[in-house]
Short mmCIF file of C-alpha atoms and ligand atoms in Angstrom, two decimals:
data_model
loop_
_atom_site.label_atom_id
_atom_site.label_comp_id
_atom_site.label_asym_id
_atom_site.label_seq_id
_atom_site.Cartn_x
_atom_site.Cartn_y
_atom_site.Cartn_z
CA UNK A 76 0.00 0.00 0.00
CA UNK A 77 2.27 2.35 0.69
CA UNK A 78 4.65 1.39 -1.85
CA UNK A 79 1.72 2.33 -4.61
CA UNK A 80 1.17 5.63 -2.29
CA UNK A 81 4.98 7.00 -3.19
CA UNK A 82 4.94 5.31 -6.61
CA UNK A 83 1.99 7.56 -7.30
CA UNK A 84 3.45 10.42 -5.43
CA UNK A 85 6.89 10.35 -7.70
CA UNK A 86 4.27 10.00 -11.00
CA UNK A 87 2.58 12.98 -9.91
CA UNK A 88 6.14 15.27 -9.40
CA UNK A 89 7.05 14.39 -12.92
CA UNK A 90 7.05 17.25 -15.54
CA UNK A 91 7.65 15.48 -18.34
CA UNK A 92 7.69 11.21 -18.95
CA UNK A 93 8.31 10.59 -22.35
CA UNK A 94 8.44 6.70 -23.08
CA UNK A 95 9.21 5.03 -26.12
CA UNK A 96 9.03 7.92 -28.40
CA UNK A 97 9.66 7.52 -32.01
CA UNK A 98 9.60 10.27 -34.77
CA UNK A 99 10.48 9.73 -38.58
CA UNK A 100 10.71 12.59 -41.02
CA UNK A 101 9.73 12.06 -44.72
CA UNK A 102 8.45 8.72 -46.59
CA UNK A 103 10.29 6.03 -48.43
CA UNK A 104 13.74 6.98 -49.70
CA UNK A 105 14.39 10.40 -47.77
CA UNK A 106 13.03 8.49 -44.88
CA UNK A 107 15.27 9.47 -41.68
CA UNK A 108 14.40 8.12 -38.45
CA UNK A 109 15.01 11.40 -35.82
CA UNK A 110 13.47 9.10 -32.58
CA UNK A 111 14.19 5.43 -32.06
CA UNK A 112 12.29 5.30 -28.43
CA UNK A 113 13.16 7.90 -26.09
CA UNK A 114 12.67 6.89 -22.88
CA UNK A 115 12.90 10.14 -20.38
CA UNK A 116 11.57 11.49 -17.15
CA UNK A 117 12.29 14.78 -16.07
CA UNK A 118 11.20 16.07 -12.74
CA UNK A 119 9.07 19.35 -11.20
CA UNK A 120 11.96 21.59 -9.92
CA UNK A 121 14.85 20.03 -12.46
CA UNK A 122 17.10 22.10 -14.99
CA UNK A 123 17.91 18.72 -17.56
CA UNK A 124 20.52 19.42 -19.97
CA UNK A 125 20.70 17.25 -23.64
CA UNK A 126 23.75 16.72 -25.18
CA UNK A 127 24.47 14.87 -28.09
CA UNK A 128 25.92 14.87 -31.59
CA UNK A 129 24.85 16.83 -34.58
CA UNK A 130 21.60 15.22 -36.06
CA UNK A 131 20.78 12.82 -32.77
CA UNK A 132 18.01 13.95 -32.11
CA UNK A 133 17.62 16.84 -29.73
CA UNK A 134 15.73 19.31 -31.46
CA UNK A 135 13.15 16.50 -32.83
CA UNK A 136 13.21 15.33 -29.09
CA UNK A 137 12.24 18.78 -27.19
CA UNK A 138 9.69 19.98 -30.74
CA UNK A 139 7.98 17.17 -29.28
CA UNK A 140 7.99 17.60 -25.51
CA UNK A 141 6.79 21.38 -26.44
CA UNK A 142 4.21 20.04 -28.61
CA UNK A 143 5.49 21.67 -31.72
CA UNK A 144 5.62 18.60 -33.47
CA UNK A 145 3.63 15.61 -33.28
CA UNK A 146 5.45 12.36 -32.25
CA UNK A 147 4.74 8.98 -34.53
CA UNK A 148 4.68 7.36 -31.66
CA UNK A 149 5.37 6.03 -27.86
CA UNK A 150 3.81 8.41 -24.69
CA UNK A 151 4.97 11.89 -23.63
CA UNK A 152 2.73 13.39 -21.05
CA UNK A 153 3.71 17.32 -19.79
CA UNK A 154 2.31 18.37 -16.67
CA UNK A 155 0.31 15.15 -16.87
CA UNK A 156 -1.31 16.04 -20.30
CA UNK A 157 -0.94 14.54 -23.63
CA UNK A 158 -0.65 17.00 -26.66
CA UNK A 159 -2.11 14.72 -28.87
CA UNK A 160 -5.63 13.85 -26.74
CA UNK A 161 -6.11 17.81 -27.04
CA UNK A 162 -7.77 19.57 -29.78
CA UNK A 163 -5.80 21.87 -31.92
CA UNK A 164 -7.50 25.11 -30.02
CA UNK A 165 -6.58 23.44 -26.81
CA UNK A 166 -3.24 22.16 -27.32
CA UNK A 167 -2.57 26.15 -29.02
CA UNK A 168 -4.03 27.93 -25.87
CA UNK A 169 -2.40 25.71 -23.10
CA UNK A 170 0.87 25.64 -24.94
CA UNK A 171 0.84 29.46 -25.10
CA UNK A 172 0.38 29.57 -21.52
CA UNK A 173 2.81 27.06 -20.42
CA UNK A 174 6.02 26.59 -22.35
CA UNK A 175 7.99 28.79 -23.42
CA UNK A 176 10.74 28.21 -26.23
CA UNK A 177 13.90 29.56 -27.54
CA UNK A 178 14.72 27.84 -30.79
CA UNK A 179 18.25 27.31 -32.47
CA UNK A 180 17.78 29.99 -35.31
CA UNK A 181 15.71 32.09 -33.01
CA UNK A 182 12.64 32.74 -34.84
CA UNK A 183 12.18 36.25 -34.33
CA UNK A 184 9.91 38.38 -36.40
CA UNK A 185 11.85 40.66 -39.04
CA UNK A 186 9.80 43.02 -38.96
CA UNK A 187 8.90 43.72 -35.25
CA UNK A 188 10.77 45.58 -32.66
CA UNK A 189 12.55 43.60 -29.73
CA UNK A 190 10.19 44.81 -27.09
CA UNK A 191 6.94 43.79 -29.76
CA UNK A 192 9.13 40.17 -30.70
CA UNK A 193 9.26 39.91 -26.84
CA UNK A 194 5.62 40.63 -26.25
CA UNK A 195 4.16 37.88 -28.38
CA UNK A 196 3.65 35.18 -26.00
CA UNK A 197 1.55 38.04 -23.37
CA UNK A 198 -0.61 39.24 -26.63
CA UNK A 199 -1.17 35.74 -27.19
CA UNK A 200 -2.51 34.80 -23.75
CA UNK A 201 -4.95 38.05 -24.02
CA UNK A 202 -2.81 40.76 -22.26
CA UNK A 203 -3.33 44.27 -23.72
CA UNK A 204 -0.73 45.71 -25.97
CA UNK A 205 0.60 48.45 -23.97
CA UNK A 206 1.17 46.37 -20.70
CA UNK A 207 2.59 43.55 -22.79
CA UNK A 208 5.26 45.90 -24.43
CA UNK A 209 5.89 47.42 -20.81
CA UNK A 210 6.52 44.07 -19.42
CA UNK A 211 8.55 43.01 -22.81
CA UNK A 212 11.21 46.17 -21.55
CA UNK A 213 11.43 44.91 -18.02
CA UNK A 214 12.54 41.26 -19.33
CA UNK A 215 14.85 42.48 -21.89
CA UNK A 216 16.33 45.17 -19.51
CA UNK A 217 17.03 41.91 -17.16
CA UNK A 218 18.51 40.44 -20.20
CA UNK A 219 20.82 43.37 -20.79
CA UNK A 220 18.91 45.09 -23.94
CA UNK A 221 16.94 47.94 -21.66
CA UNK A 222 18.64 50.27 -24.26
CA UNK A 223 17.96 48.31 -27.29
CA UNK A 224 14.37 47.49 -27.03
CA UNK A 225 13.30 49.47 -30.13
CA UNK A 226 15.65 48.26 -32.51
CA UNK A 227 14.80 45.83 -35.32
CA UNK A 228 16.33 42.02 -35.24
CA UNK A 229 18.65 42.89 -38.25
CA UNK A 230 20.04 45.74 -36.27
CA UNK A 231 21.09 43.41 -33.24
CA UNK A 232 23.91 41.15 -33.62
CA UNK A 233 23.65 37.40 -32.98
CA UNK A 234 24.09 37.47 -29.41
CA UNK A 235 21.51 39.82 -28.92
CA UNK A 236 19.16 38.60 -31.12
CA UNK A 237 19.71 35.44 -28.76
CA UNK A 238 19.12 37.38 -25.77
CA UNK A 239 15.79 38.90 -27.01
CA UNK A 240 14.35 34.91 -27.74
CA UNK A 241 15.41 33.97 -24.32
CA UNK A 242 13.58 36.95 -22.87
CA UNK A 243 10.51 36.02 -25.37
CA UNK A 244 10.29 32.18 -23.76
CA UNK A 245 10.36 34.04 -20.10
CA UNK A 246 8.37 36.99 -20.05
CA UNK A 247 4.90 34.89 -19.66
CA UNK A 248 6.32 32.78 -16.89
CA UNK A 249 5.69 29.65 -18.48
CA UNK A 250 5.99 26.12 -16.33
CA UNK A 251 8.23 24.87 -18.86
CA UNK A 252 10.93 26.15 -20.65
CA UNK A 253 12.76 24.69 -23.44
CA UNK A 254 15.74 26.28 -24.65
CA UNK A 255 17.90 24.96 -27.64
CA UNK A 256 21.29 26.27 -27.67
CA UNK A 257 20.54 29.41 -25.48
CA UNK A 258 24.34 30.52 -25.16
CA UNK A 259 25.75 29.22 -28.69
CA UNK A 260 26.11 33.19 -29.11
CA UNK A 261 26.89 34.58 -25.67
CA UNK A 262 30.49 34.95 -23.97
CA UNK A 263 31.07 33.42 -20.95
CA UNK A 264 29.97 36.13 -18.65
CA UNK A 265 26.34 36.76 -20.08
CA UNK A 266 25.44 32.68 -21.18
CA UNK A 267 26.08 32.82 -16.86
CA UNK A 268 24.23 35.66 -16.72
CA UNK A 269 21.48 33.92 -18.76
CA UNK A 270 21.39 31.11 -17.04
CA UNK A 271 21.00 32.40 -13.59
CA UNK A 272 17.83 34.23 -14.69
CA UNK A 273 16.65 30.92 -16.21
CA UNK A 274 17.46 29.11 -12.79
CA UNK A 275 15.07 32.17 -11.02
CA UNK A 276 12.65 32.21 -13.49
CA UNK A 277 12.28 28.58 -14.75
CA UNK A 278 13.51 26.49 -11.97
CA UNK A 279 10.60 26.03 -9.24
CA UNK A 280 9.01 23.52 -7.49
CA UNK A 281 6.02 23.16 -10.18
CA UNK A 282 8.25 24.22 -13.08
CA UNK A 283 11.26 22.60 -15.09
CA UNK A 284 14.03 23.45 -17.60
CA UNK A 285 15.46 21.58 -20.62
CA UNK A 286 18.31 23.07 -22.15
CA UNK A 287 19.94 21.65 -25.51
CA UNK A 288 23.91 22.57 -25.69
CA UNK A 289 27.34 22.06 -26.60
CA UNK A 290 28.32 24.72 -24.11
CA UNK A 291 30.60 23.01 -21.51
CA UNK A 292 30.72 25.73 -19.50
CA UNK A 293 27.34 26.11 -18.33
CA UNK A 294 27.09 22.16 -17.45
CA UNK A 295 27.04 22.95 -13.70
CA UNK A 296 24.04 24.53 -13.65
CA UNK A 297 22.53 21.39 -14.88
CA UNK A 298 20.94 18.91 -12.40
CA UNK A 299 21.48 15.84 -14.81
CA UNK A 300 22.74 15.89 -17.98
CA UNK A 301 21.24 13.53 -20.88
CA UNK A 302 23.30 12.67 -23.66
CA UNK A 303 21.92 11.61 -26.83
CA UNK A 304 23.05 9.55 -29.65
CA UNK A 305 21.27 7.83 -32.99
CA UNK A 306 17.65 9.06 -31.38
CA UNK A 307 18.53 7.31 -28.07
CA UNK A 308 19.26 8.45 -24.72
CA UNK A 309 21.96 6.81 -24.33
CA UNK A 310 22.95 7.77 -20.94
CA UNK A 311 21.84 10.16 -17.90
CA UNK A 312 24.34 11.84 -15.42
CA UNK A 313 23.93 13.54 -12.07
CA UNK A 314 25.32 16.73 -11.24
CA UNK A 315 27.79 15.51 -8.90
CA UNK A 316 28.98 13.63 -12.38
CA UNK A 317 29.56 16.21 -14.33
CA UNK A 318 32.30 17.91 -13.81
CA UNK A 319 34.33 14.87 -14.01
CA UNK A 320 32.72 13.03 -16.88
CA UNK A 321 30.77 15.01 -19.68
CA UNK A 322 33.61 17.57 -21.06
CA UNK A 323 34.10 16.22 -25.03
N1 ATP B 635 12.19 18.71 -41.03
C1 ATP B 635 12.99 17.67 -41.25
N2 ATP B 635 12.85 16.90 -42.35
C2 ATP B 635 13.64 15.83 -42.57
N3 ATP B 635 14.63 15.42 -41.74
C3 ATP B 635 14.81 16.16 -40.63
C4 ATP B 635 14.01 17.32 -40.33
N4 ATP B 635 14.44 17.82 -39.14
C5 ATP B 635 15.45 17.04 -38.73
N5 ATP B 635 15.68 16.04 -39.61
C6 ATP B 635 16.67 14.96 -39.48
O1 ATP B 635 16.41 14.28 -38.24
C7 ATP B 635 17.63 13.96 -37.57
C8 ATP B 635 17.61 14.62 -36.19
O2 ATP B 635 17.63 16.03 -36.38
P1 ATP B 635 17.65 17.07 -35.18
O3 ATP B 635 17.47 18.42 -35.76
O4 ATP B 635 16.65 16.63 -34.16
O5 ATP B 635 19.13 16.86 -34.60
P2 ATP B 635 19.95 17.69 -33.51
O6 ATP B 635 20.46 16.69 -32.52
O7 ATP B 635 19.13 18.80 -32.99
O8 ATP B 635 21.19 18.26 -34.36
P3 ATP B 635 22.03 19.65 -34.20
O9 ATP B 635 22.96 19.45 -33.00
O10 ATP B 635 22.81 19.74 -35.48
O11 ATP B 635 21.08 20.77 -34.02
C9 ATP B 635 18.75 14.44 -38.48
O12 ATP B 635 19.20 13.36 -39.23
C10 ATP B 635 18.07 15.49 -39.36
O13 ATP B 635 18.71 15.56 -40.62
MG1 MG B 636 19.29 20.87 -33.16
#
């Protein structure tokens, strides 16, 4: 009895549980098989890192987990919820609320201002424009871009244009973030900077982090660290690992 009682009490902690996920891009002879059954459980309160090769996997592996892509197959619940028993209004609306995202290329709009690219996810969830812009200054000033909030993403260079999708997946306070390659662009003293407002915003007891990277020096702020290979995990460290083991 009571072993069911903590079993259930573990289940309920998790943020994510991803089991035997599989994704496959394209049909026949372009076929490539991104997932081979991803097995993964990431906890409320955890920062996971995801390491890996080139092409193993992570990207495909976290589109999923933020519902951006549809898996082929396998479970992957989030907060308990599976993306694909919602409907396509649901899935839109309780994605906008809880995850936010920084993507590899960054995906900001060309034509927007930092402060508007930053206010997307609050005009999304129904905030009105000129609080959503007011709160898009305060992130980006936290960020280090309080003078720079007006300025175009083709007038920012690649490390800001970095810094204004990091404050675009944080300004609604989303329960999960998912962040892939956050500091590819930042020097050492702002990708620290970064990810010590990640670990305020996005690390809580009901929250979690996953951050893909190659950066070796922000592996200690990672609770575990998964590393990936051929659409596998392949293997899952502990902080108190890390230092001694993951540096490629
Ligand atoms: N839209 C797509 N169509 C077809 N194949 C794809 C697509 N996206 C990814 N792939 C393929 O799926 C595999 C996994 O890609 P993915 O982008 O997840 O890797 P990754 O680990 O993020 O790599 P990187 O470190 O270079 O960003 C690769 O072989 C890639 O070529
Ligand atoms: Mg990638």
């Amino acid at each position: 009895m009571t072993q069911t009682l903590d079993h259930k009490s573990t289940l309920s902690r998790l943020a994510i549980d991803c089991r035997g996920v599989t994704k496959t891009y394209g049909k026949g002879e372009s076929e490539v098989v991104a997932l081979r059954g991803v097995d993964i459980q990431i906890g409320m309160g955890e920062l996971l890192m995801l390491v890996g090769p080139s092409g193993c996997g992570k990207t495909t592996l976290i589109s999923v987990i933020a519902g951006i892509l549809d898996r082929d197959g396998g479970h992957c619940e989030v907060f308990g919820r599976d993306y694909m028993k919602m409907s396509s209004r649901e899935r839109t609306r309780w994605r906008g609320e809880m995850i936010g995202f920084v993507f590899q290329s960054f995906n900001l709009l060309p034509t927007l201002t930092a402060a508007e690219n930053v206010s997307v996810p609050l005009l999304i969830n129904g905030m009105k424009r000129s609080k959503a812009v007011a709160k898009a200054k305060d992130v980006l000033a936290r960020v280090g871009l309080g003078e720079r909030s007006k300025s175009l993403p083709s007038q920012l260079s690649g490390g800001q244009q970095q810094r204004v999708a990091i404050a675009r997946a944080l300004v609604h306070e989303p329960k999960l973030i998912v962040c892939d390659e956050p500091t590819s662009a930042l020097d050492h003293d702002t990708g620290h900077k970064v990810m010590d407002l990640f670990k305020q915003v996005a690390v809580g007891e009901d929250r979690a982090l996953v951050v893909v990277t190659h950066d070796q020096r922000i592996f200690s702020f990672a609770d575990r660290i998964a590393r990936m290979d051929d659409g596998h995990i392949e293997s899952i460290q502990d902080k108190k690992d890390v230092s001694t083991n993951l540096h490629e």
